């Protein structure tokens, strides 16, 4: 059996499963959360939402009462969780998303001057939606959804890092005290470090580093590590350049030795050529002496 699938078939399958979420066709379970009612399918929900497996099984032990109520959860967030279970994605805007007011929708100008702003129509509810999805996925043990929510928040943070809203969202996440290993906290810390040159000039950001010492220490430690890494890279590059120079010098020395050897060989040849006439003269003298002796 071939292990290579056709992309179009996969897309069609995902669309078909996604349509089940919106249509509720052939549903065998109802999940309620506040005013929202969802007609869902056990085989899709239980395969991914293991935390609810026991509760759902308990529902089916009572004939005719195939309804699971989630009274303590945020209804729009449960909508996004269910949407993810069917489509492996969710909409973080459009569903109870609110646009920011003019003040929150301002970003600092290119010159980083705090008195100069530029209008920026961002939805402050978008990052908050992703935060709620992350917390709910953590509560119910859906790690893949946690990663997706953190990824979406990270994308928002990189795009709107210069907005006033970024500092507000950063403060909200730090207030949650999720821990240093939290993906959600990590994406905002990484964005803060990447944009530290811009953020360090903002009073509110500096206040956060003092208000949350762990965050301030992490930013400082990462900056120090980054600087050390940059210095190590520079030293490594300088070492490579020095080795290249040494190799060039060795080649030049070898070339000079080769030239000296050639000159030495040429000198030997010239000396040999210079001795031949002398040897000829010596042999002639000996011949002449021999003739005189015979006479």
PDB file of C-alpha atoms in Angstrom:
ATOM      1  CA  UNK A   1       0.000   0.000   0.000  1.00  0.00           C
ATOM      2  CA  UNK A   2       1.411   3.363  -0.991  1.00  0.00           C
ATOM      3  CA  UNK A   3       2.301   5.757   1.832  1.00  0.00           C
ATOM      4  CA  UNK A   4       2.160   8.798  -0.448  1.00  0.00           C
ATOM      5  CA  UNK A   5      -1.157  10.605  -0.337  1.00  0.00           C
ATOM      6  CA  UNK A   6      -2.622  12.986  -2.858  1.00  0.00           C
ATOM      7  CA  UNK A   7      -2.800  16.579  -1.496  1.00  0.00           C
ATOM      8  CA  UNK A   8      -6.169  17.194  -3.133  1.00  0.00           C
ATOM      9  CA  UNK A   9      -7.638  14.083  -1.504  1.00  0.00           C
ATOM     10  CA  UNK A  10      -6.375  15.213   1.905  1.00  0.00           C
ATOM     11  CA  UNK A  11      -7.873  18.657   1.336  1.00  0.00           C
ATOM     12  CA  UNK A  12     -11.194  17.167   0.297  1.00  0.00           C
ATOM     13  CA  UNK A  13     -11.216  14.905   3.349  1.00  0.00           C
ATOM     14  CA  UNK A  14     -10.488  17.806   5.704  1.00  0.00           C
ATOM     15  CA  UNK A  15     -13.238  19.834   4.069  1.00  0.00           C
ATOM     16  CA  UNK A  16     -15.696  16.962   4.452  1.00  0.00           C
ATOM     17  CA  UNK A  17     -14.849  16.598   8.149  1.00  0.00           C
ATOM     18  CA  UNK A  18     -15.072  20.366   8.621  1.00  0.00           C
ATOM     19  CA  UNK A  19     -18.512  20.395   7.008  1.00  0.00           C
ATOM     20  CA  UNK A  20     -19.674  17.934   9.673  1.00  0.00           C
ATOM     21  CA  UNK A  21     -18.888  20.532  12.331  1.00  0.00           C
ATOM     22  CA  UNK A  22     -21.017  23.191  10.685  1.00  0.00           C
ATOM     23  CA  UNK A  23     -23.864  20.912   9.598  1.00  0.00           C
ATOM     24  CA  UNK A  24     -24.026  18.527  12.572  1.00  0.00           C
ATOM     25  CA  UNK A  25     -25.061  15.756  10.171  1.00  0.00           C
ATOM     26  CA  UNK A  26     -25.154  12.261  11.726  1.00  0.00           C
ATOM     27  CA  UNK A  27     -24.306  13.747  15.128  1.00  0.00           C
ATOM     28  CA  UNK A  28     -24.335  11.355  18.085  1.00  0.00           C
ATOM     29  CA  UNK A  29     -23.462  13.819  20.862  1.00  0.00           C
ATOM     30  CA  UNK A  30     -24.568  17.300  21.907  1.00  0.00           C
ATOM     31  CA  UNK A  31     -22.199  19.657  23.715  1.00  0.00           C
ATOM     32  CA  UNK A  32     -23.670  22.743  25.325  1.00  0.00           C
ATOM     33  CA  UNK A  33     -21.808  25.757  26.659  1.00  0.00           C
ATOM     34  CA  UNK A  34     -23.848  28.728  27.770  1.00  0.00           C
ATOM     35  CA  UNK A  35     -26.278  29.652  24.987  1.00  0.00           C
ATOM     36  CA  UNK A  36     -24.386  27.617  22.371  1.00  0.00           C
ATOM     37  CA  UNK A  37     -25.390  24.109  21.311  1.00  0.00           C
ATOM     38  CA  UNK A  38     -23.069  21.958  19.184  1.00  0.00           C
ATOM     39  CA  UNK A  39     -24.063  18.762  17.398  1.00  0.00           C
ATOM     40  CA  UNK A  40     -20.811  16.819  17.299  1.00  0.00           C
ATOM     41  CA  UNK A  41     -19.445  13.316  16.705  1.00  0.00           C
ATOM     42  CA  UNK A  42     -17.873  11.156  19.375  1.00  0.00           C
ATOM     43  CA  UNK A  43     -15.261   9.546  17.121  1.00  0.00           C
ATOM     44  CA  UNK A  44     -13.846  12.984  16.247  1.00  0.00           C
ATOM     45  CA  UNK A  45     -14.070  14.497  19.731  1.00  0.00           C
ATOM     46  CA  UNK A  46     -12.828  11.550  21.799  1.00  0.00           C
ATOM     47  CA  UNK A  47      -9.847  10.801  19.554  1.00  0.00           C
ATOM     48  CA  UNK A  48      -8.339  14.208  20.325  1.00  0.00           C
ATOM     49  CA  UNK A  49     -10.060  15.437  23.477  1.00  0.00           C
ATOM     50  CA  UNK A  50      -9.019  12.605  25.786  1.00  0.00           C
ATOM     51  CA  UNK A  51      -9.904  14.564  28.902  1.00  0.00           C
ATOM     52  CA  UNK A  52     -13.596  14.391  28.006  1.00  0.00           C
ATOM     53  CA  UNK A  53     -13.510  10.683  27.186  1.00  0.00           C
ATOM     54  CA  UNK A  54     -14.697   9.592  30.641  1.00  0.00           C
ATOM     55  CA  UNK A  55     -17.378  12.275  30.817  1.00  0.00           C
ATOM     56  CA  UNK A  56     -18.661  11.432  27.332  1.00  0.00           C
ATOM     57  CA  UNK A  57     -18.728   7.709  28.127  1.00  0.00           C
ATOM     58  CA  UNK A  58     -20.767   8.504  31.238  1.00  0.00           C
ATOM     59  CA  UNK A  59     -23.263  10.377  29.058  1.00  0.00           C
ATOM     60  CA  UNK A  60     -23.795   7.319  26.897  1.00  0.00           C
ATOM     61  CA  UNK A  61     -24.377   5.095  29.902  1.00  0.00           C
ATOM     62  CA  UNK A  62     -27.696   6.887  30.307  1.00  0.00           C
ATOM     63  CA  UNK A  63     -29.928   6.188  27.303  1.00  0.00           C
ATOM     64  CA  UNK A  64     -31.496   9.253  25.785  1.00  0.00           C
ATOM     65  CA  UNK A  65     -29.302  11.726  27.674  1.00  0.00           C
ATOM     66  CA  UNK A  66     -26.514  12.213  25.161  1.00  0.00           C
ATOM     67  CA  UNK A  67     -25.770  15.777  26.169  1.00  0.00           C
ATOM     68  CA  UNK A  68     -22.537  17.071  27.696  1.00  0.00           C
ATOM     69  CA  UNK A  69     -22.699  20.482  29.362  1.00  0.00           C
ATOM     70  CA  UNK A  70     -19.626  22.683  29.901  1.00  0.00           C
ATOM     71  CA  UNK A  71     -21.021  25.414  32.159  1.00  0.00           C
ATOM     72  CA  UNK A  72     -17.678  26.728  33.424  1.00  0.00           C
ATOM     73  CA  UNK A  73     -16.067  27.463  30.060  1.00  0.00           C
ATOM     74  CA  UNK A  74     -16.097  30.479  27.768  1.00  0.00           C
ATOM     75  CA  UNK A  75     -18.601  29.710  24.950  1.00  0.00           C
ATOM     76  CA  UNK A  76     -16.706  31.391  22.068  1.00  0.00           C
ATOM     77  CA  UNK A  77     -13.525  29.611  23.160  1.00  0.00           C
ATOM     78  CA  UNK A  78     -15.269  26.219  23.198  1.00  0.00           C
ATOM     79  CA  UNK A  79     -16.469  27.035  19.687  1.00  0.00           C
ATOM     80  CA  UNK A  80     -12.849  27.510  18.593  1.00  0.00           C
ATOM     81  CA  UNK A  81     -11.731  24.336  20.368  1.00  0.00           C
ATOM     82  CA  UNK A  82     -14.386  22.279  18.571  1.00  0.00           C
ATOM     83  CA  UNK A  83     -13.565  23.972  15.279  1.00  0.00           C
ATOM     84  CA  UNK A  84      -9.932  22.937  15.741  1.00  0.00           C
ATOM     85  CA  UNK A  85     -10.874  19.321  16.484  1.00  0.00           C
ATOM     86  CA  UNK A  86     -12.692  19.167  13.145  1.00  0.00           C
ATOM     87  CA  UNK A  87     -10.384  21.267  10.947  1.00  0.00           C
ATOM     88  CA  UNK A  88      -7.012  21.424  12.787  1.00  0.00           C
ATOM     89  CA  UNK A  89      -7.370  25.203  12.761  1.00  0.00           C
ATOM     90  CA  UNK A  90      -9.637  27.888  14.182  1.00  0.00           C
ATOM     91  CA  UNK A  91     -10.624  31.480  13.472  1.00  0.00           C
ATOM     92  CA  UNK A  92      -9.108  33.826  16.017  1.00  0.00           C
ATOM     93  CA  UNK A  93     -11.047  36.809  14.709  1.00  0.00           C
ATOM     94  CA  UNK A  94     -14.575  37.510  13.531  1.00  0.00           C
ATOM     95  CA  UNK A  95     -16.240  35.552  16.334  1.00  0.00           C
ATOM     96  CA  UNK A  96     -16.906  38.151  19.036  1.00  0.00           C
ATOM     97  CA  UNK A  97     -13.824  40.083  17.942  1.00  0.00           C
ATOM     98  CA  UNK A  98     -13.840  43.747  18.884  1.00  0.00           C
ATOM     99  CA  UNK A  99     -11.779  46.454  17.246  1.00  0.00           C
ATOM    100  CA  UNK A 100      -9.555  48.536  19.469  1.00  0.00           C
ATOM    101  CA  UNK A 101     -10.325  52.129  20.310  1.00  0.00           C
ATOM    102  CA  UNK A 102      -8.199  54.831  18.620  1.00  0.00           C
ATOM    103  CA  UNK A 103      -5.749  55.062  21.521  1.00  0.00           C
ATOM    104  CA  UNK A 104      -5.023  51.323  21.612  1.00  0.00           C
ATOM    105  CA  UNK A 105      -4.817  51.286  17.826  1.00  0.00           C
ATOM    106  CA  UNK A 106      -1.827  53.599  17.727  1.00  0.00           C
ATOM    107  CA  UNK A 107       1.724  52.494  17.063  1.00  0.00           C
ATOM    108  CA  UNK A 108       4.952  54.369  17.505  1.00  0.00           C
ATOM    109  CA  UNK A 109       6.301  56.172  14.470  1.00  0.00           C
ATOM    110  CA  UNK A 110       9.417  55.062  12.577  1.00  0.00           C
ATOM    111  CA  UNK A 111      11.556  57.525  14.534  1.00  0.00           C
ATOM    112  CA  UNK A 112      10.473  55.844  17.786  1.00  0.00           C
ATOM    113  CA  UNK A 113       9.388  59.225  19.143  1.00  0.00           C
ATOM    114  CA  UNK A 114       6.669  58.615  21.718  1.00  0.00           C
ATOM    115  CA  UNK A 115       4.776  61.765  20.763  1.00  0.00           C
ATOM    116  CA  UNK A 116       4.324  60.684  17.144  1.00  0.00           C
ATOM    117  CA  UNK A 117       1.774  57.983  16.380  1.00  0.00           C
ATOM    118  CA  UNK A 118       0.368  56.211  13.384  1.00  0.00           C
ATOM    119  CA  UNK A 119      -3.150  54.782  13.190  1.00  0.00           C
ATOM    120  CA  UNK A 120      -3.294  50.991  13.253  1.00  0.00           C
ATOM    121  CA  UNK A 121      -6.712  49.230  13.038  1.00  0.00           C
ATOM    122  CA  UNK A 122      -5.910  46.042  14.940  1.00  0.00           C
ATOM    123  CA  UNK A 123      -8.357  43.799  16.787  1.00  0.00           C
ATOM    124  CA  UNK A 124      -7.324  43.695  20.438  1.00  0.00           C
ATOM    125  CA  UNK A 125      -9.643  40.723  20.873  1.00  0.00           C
ATOM    126  CA  UNK A 126      -7.572  38.579  18.481  1.00  0.00           C
ATOM    127  CA  UNK A 127      -4.642  37.992  20.877  1.00  0.00           C
ATOM    128  CA  UNK A 128      -7.047  37.617  23.792  1.00  0.00           C
ATOM    129  CA  UNK A 129      -8.932  34.946  21.843  1.00  0.00           C
ATOM    130  CA  UNK A 130      -5.687  33.029  21.331  1.00  0.00           C
ATOM    131  CA  UNK A 131      -4.841  33.340  25.016  1.00  0.00           C
ATOM    132  CA  UNK A 132      -8.244  31.916  25.978  1.00  0.00           C
ATOM    133  CA  UNK A 133      -7.837  29.039  23.517  1.00  0.00           C
ATOM    134  CA  UNK A 134      -4.383  28.263  24.934  1.00  0.00           C
ATOM    135  CA  UNK A 135      -5.643  28.224  28.528  1.00  0.00           C
ATOM    136  CA  UNK A 136      -8.630  26.033  27.643  1.00  0.00           C
ATOM    137  CA  UNK A 137      -6.440  23.626  25.655  1.00  0.00           C
ATOM    138  CA  UNK A 138      -4.085  23.445  28.635  1.00  0.00           C
ATOM    139  CA  UNK A 139      -7.024  22.790  30.965  1.00  0.00           C
ATOM    140  CA  UNK A 140      -8.319  19.912  28.840  1.00  0.00           C
ATOM    141  CA  UNK A 141      -4.945  18.504  27.805  1.00  0.00           C
ATOM    142  CA  UNK A 142      -4.808  19.257  24.062  1.00  0.00           C
ATOM    143  CA  UNK A 143      -1.095  20.074  23.523  1.00  0.00           C
ATOM    144  CA  UNK A 144      -1.329  20.429  19.740  1.00  0.00           C
ATOM    145  CA  UNK A 145      -3.964  23.139  20.175  1.00  0.00           C
ATOM    146  CA  UNK A 146      -1.784  24.859  22.779  1.00  0.00           C
ATOM    147  CA  UNK A 147       1.044  25.026  20.247  1.00  0.00           C
ATOM    148  CA  UNK A 148      -1.245  26.417  17.554  1.00  0.00           C
ATOM    149  CA  UNK A 149      -2.640  29.103  19.876  1.00  0.00           C
ATOM    150  CA  UNK A 150       0.895  30.123  20.880  1.00  0.00           C
ATOM    151  CA  UNK A 151       1.925  30.217  17.221  1.00  0.00           C
ATOM    152  CA  UNK A 152      -1.017  32.461  16.334  1.00  0.00           C
ATOM    153  CA  UNK A 153      -0.262  34.783  19.240  1.00  0.00           C
ATOM    154  CA  UNK A 154       3.399  34.902  18.200  1.00  0.00           C
ATOM    155  CA  UNK A 155       2.417  35.910  14.671  1.00  0.00           C
ATOM    156  CA  UNK A 156       0.211  38.693  16.034  1.00  0.00           C
ATOM    157  CA  UNK A 157       2.993  39.857  18.358  1.00  0.00           C
ATOM    158  CA  UNK A 158       5.558  40.084  15.555  1.00  0.00           C
ATOM    159  CA  UNK A 159       3.189  42.095  13.361  1.00  0.00           C
ATOM    160  CA  UNK A 160       1.954  44.461  16.089  1.00  0.00           C
ATOM    161  CA  UNK A 161       5.003  44.585  18.364  1.00  0.00           C
ATOM    162  CA  UNK A 162       5.136  48.377  18.037  1.00  0.00           C
ATOM    163  CA  UNK A 163       1.508  48.883  19.020  1.00  0.00           C
ATOM    164  CA  UNK A 164       0.302  49.997  22.423  1.00  0.00           C
ATOM    165  CA  UNK A 165      -1.766  46.809  22.521  1.00  0.00           C
ATOM    166  CA  UNK A 166       1.381  44.633  22.495  1.00  0.00           C
ATOM    167  CA  UNK A 167       2.438  45.895  25.924  1.00  0.00           C
ATOM    168  CA  UNK A 168      -1.093  45.318  27.259  1.00  0.00           C
ATOM    169  CA  UNK A 169      -1.156  41.724  25.996  1.00  0.00           C
ATOM    170  CA  UNK A 170       2.354  41.122  27.345  1.00  0.00           C
ATOM    171  CA  UNK A 171       1.204  42.316  30.761  1.00  0.00           C
ATOM    172  CA  UNK A 172      -1.893  40.080  30.609  1.00  0.00           C
ATOM    173  CA  UNK A 173       0.199  36.989  29.846  1.00  0.00           C
ATOM    174  CA  UNK A 174       2.809  37.778  32.503  1.00  0.00           C
ATOM    175  CA  UNK A 175       0.024  38.246  35.048  1.00  0.00           C
ATOM    176  CA  UNK A 176      -1.158  34.679  34.365  1.00  0.00           C
ATOM    177  CA  UNK A 177       2.152  33.360  35.799  1.00  0.00           C
ATOM    178  CA  UNK A 178       2.259  30.455  33.357  1.00  0.00           C
ATOM    179  CA  UNK A 179       5.892  29.621  34.056  1.00  0.00           C
ATOM    180  CA  UNK A 180       9.068  29.976  32.023  1.00  0.00           C
ATOM    181  CA  UNK A 181       8.351  26.822  29.973  1.00  0.00           C
ATOM    182  CA  UNK A 182       4.984  28.054  28.717  1.00  0.00           C
ATOM    183  CA  UNK A 183       4.843  28.349  24.918  1.00  0.00           C
ATOM    184  CA  UNK A 184       2.422  31.265  25.217  1.00  0.00           C
ATOM    185  CA  UNK A 185       4.773  33.219  27.451  1.00  0.00           C
ATOM    186  CA  UNK A 186       7.747  32.153  25.378  1.00  0.00           C
ATOM    187  CA  UNK A 187       6.538  33.693  22.107  1.00  0.00           C
ATOM    188  CA  UNK A 188       6.008  37.088  23.756  1.00  0.00           C
ATOM    189  CA  UNK A 189       9.352  36.952  25.548  1.00  0.00           C
ATOM    190  CA  UNK A 190      11.094  36.026  22.281  1.00  0.00           C
ATOM    191  CA  UNK A 191       9.371  38.893  20.463  1.00  0.00           C
ATOM    192  CA  UNK A 192      10.346  41.290  23.257  1.00  0.00           C
ATOM    193  CA  UNK A 193      13.975  40.223  22.999  1.00  0.00           C
ATOM    194  CA  UNK A 194      14.007  40.458  19.202  1.00  0.00           C
ATOM    195  CA  UNK A 195      12.606  43.999  19.387  1.00  0.00           C
ATOM    196  CA  UNK A 196      14.383  45.088  22.557  1.00  0.00           C
ATOM    197  CA  UNK A 197      15.922  48.139  20.854  1.00  0.00           C
ATOM    198  CA  UNK A 198      12.432  49.521  20.196  1.00  0.00           C
ATOM    199  CA  UNK A 199      10.787  48.345  23.414  1.00  0.00           C
ATOM    200  CA  UNK A 200      13.523  49.499  25.789  1.00  0.00           C
ATOM    201  CA  UNK A 201      12.565  53.109  25.027  1.00  0.00           C
ATOM    202  CA  UNK A 202       8.982  52.579  26.189  1.00  0.00           C
ATOM    203  CA  UNK A 203       8.320  53.402  29.822  1.00  0.00           C
ATOM    204  CA  UNK A 204       5.574  50.789  30.239  1.00  0.00           C
ATOM    205  CA  UNK A 205       7.878  48.001  29.062  1.00  0.00           C
ATOM    206  CA  UNK A 206      10.545  49.000  31.580  1.00  0.00           C
ATOM    207  CA  UNK A 207       7.886  49.001  34.297  1.00  0.00           C
ATOM    208  CA  UNK A 208       6.965  45.417  33.355  1.00  0.00           C
ATOM    209  CA  UNK A 209      10.567  44.259  33.738  1.00  0.00           C
ATOM    210  CA  UNK A 210      10.460  45.657  37.288  1.00  0.00           C
ATOM    211  CA  UNK A 211       6.935  44.483  38.082  1.00  0.00           C
ATOM    212  CA  UNK A 212       7.751  40.944  36.922  1.00  0.00           C
ATOM    213  CA  UNK A 213      11.365  40.280  38.023  1.00  0.00           C
ATOM    214  CA  UNK A 214      11.429  36.819  36.429  1.00  0.00           C
ATOM    215  CA  UNK A 215      10.552  38.360  33.082  1.00  0.00           C
ATOM    216  CA  UNK A 216      13.151  41.096  33.514  1.00  0.00           C
ATOM    217  CA  UNK A 217      15.802  38.546  34.501  1.00  0.00           C
ATOM    218  CA  UNK A 218      14.921  36.336  31.546  1.00  0.00           C
ATOM    219  CA  UNK A 219      15.138  39.229  29.104  1.00  0.00           C
ATOM    220  CA  UNK A 220      18.450  40.353  30.605  1.00  0.00           C
ATOM    221  CA  UNK A 221      19.884  36.814  30.665  1.00  0.00           C
ATOM    222  CA  UNK A 222      18.841  36.190  27.080  1.00  0.00           C
ATOM    223  CA  UNK A 223      20.331  39.495  25.971  1.00  0.00           C
ATOM    224  CA  UNK A 224      23.611  38.638  27.693  1.00  0.00           C
ATOM    225  CA  UNK A 225      23.620  35.176  26.095  1.00  0.00           C
ATOM    226  CA  UNK A 226      22.848  36.722  22.722  1.00  0.00           C
ATOM    227  CA  UNK A 227      25.702  39.218  23.076  1.00  0.00           C
ATOM    228  CA  UNK A 228      28.087  36.474  24.197  1.00  0.00           C
ATOM    229  CA  UNK A 229      26.999  34.337  21.262  1.00  0.00           C
ATOM    230  CA  UNK A 230      27.594  37.252  18.902  1.00  0.00           C
ATOM    231  CA  UNK A 231      31.055  37.792  20.387  1.00  0.00           C
ATOM    232  CA  UNK A 232      31.814  34.081  20.098  1.00  0.00           C
ATOM    233  CA  UNK A 233      30.740  34.173  16.466  1.00  0.00           C
ATOM    234  CA  UNK A 234      32.953  37.208  15.842  1.00  0.00           C
ATOM    235  CA  UNK A 235      35.903  35.509  17.547  1.00  0.00           C
ATOM    236  CA  UNK A 236      35.211  32.370  15.533  1.00  0.00           C
ATOM    237  CA  UNK A 237      35.084  34.409  12.322  1.00  0.00           C
ATOM    238  CA  UNK A 238      38.322  36.171  13.261  1.00  0.00           C
ATOM    239  CA  UNK A 239      39.910  32.790  13.984  1.00  0.00           C
ATOM    240  CA  UNK A 240      38.816  31.548  10.567  1.00  0.00           C
ATOM    241  CA  UNK A 241      40.296  34.653   8.934  1.00  0.00           C
ATOM    242  CA  UNK A 242      43.565  34.192  10.850  1.00  0.00           C
ATOM    243  CA  UNK A 243      43.764  30.550   9.765  1.00  0.00           C
ATOM    244  CA  UNK A 244      43.132  31.603   6.184  1.00  0.00           C
ATOM    245  CA  UNK A 245      45.930  34.185   6.453  1.00  0.00           C
ATOM    246  CA  UNK A 246      48.256  31.561   7.948  1.00  0.00           C
ATOM    247  CA  UNK A 247      47.435  29.203   5.107  1.00  0.00           C
ATOM    248  CA  UNK A 248      48.178  31.943   2.587  1.00  0.00           C
ATOM    249  CA  UNK A 249      51.493  32.699   4.313  1.00  0.00           C
ATOM    250  CA  UNK A 250      52.401  28.996   4.275  1.00  0.00           C
ATOM    251  CA  UNK A 251      51.637  28.823   0.579  1.00  0.00           C
ATOM    252  CA  UNK A 252      53.747  31.923  -0.017  1.00  0.00           C
ATOM    253  CA  UNK A 253      56.630  30.406   1.994  1.00  0.00           C
ATOM    254  CA  UNK A 254      56.346  27.192   0.025  1.00  0.00           C
ATOM    255  CA  UNK A 255      56.381  29.207  -3.167  1.00  0.00           C
ATOM    256  CA  UNK A 256      59.495  31.056  -2.030  1.00  0.00           C
ATOM    257  CA  UNK A 257      61.187  27.801  -1.075  1.00  0.00           C
ATOM    258  CA  UNK A 258      60.321  26.445  -4.493  1.00  0.00           C
ATOM    259  CA  UNK A 259      61.824  29.517  -6.115  1.00  0.00           C
ATOM    260  CA  UNK A 260      64.961  29.169  -3.970  1.00  0.00           C
ATOM    261  CA  UNK A 261      65.272  25.517  -4.927  1.00  0.00           C
ATOM    262  CA  UNK A 262      64.925  26.402  -8.584  1.00  0.00           C
ATOM    263  CA  UNK A 263      67.548  29.130  -8.243  1.00  0.00           C
ATOM    264  CA  UNK A 264      69.822  26.695  -6.425  1.00  0.00           C
ATOM    265  CA  UNK A 265      69.401  24.123  -9.184  1.00  0.00           C
ATOM    266  CA  UNK A 266      70.095  26.769 -11.801  1.00  0.00           C
ATOM    267  CA  UNK A 267      73.213  27.815  -9.867  1.00  0.00           C
ATOM    268  CA  UNK A 268      74.426  24.225  -9.739  1.00  0.00           C
ATOM    269  CA  UNK A 269      73.925  23.891 -13.463  1.00  0.00           C
ATOM    270  CA  UNK A 270      75.789  27.125 -14.068  1.00  0.00           C
ATOM    271  CA  UNK A 271      78.617  25.978 -11.801  1.00  0.00           C
ATOM    272  CA  UNK A 272      78.793  22.686 -13.632  1.00  0.00           C
ATOM    273  CA  UNK A 273      78.905  24.528 -16.921  1.00  0.00           C
ATOM    274  CA  UNK A 274      81.590  26.873 -15.536  1.00  0.00           C
ATOM    275  CA  UNK A 275      83.852  23.949 -14.413  1.00  0.00           C
ATOM    276  CA  UNK A 276      83.908  22.219 -17.772  1.00  0.00           C
ATOM    277  CA  UNK A 277      86.324  24.695 -19.534  1.00  0.00           C
ATOM    278  CA  UNK A 278      88.666  24.531 -16.543  1.00  0.00           C
ATOM    279  CA  UNK A 279      88.653  20.754 -16.660  1.00  0.00           C
ATOM    280  CA  UNK A 280      89.384  20.909 -20.391  1.00  0.00           C
ATOM    281  CA  UNK A 281      92.377  23.223 -19.798  1.00  0.00           C
ATOM    282  CA  UNK A 282      93.699  20.920 -17.058  1.00  0.00           C
ATOM    283  CA  UNK A 283      93.493  17.892 -19.327  1.00  0.00           C
ATOM    284  CA  UNK A 284      95.337  19.776 -22.081  1.00  0.00           C
ATOM    285  CA  UNK A 285      98.180  20.677 -19.710  1.00  0.00           C
ATOM    286  CA  UNK A 286      98.485  17.063 -18.655  1.00  0.00           C
ATOM    287  CA  UNK A 287      98.609  15.994 -22.285  1.00  0.00           C
ATOM    288  CA  UNK A 288     101.344  18.530 -23.027  1.00  0.00           C
ATOM    289  CA  UNK A 289     103.387  17.371 -20.019  1.00  0.00           C
ATOM    290  CA  UNK A 290     103.079  13.811 -21.214  1.00  0.00           C
ATOM    291  CA  UNK A 291     104.410  14.706 -24.658  1.00  0.00           C
ATOM    292  CA  UNK A 292     107.395  16.586 -23.205  1.00  0.00           C
ATOM    293  CA  UNK A 293     108.260  13.615 -21.053  1.00  0.00           C
ATOM    294  CA  UNK A 294     108.333  11.329 -24.073  1.00  0.00           C
ATOM    295  CA  UNK A 295     110.562  13.714 -25.957  1.00  0.00           C
TER     296      UNK A 295
END
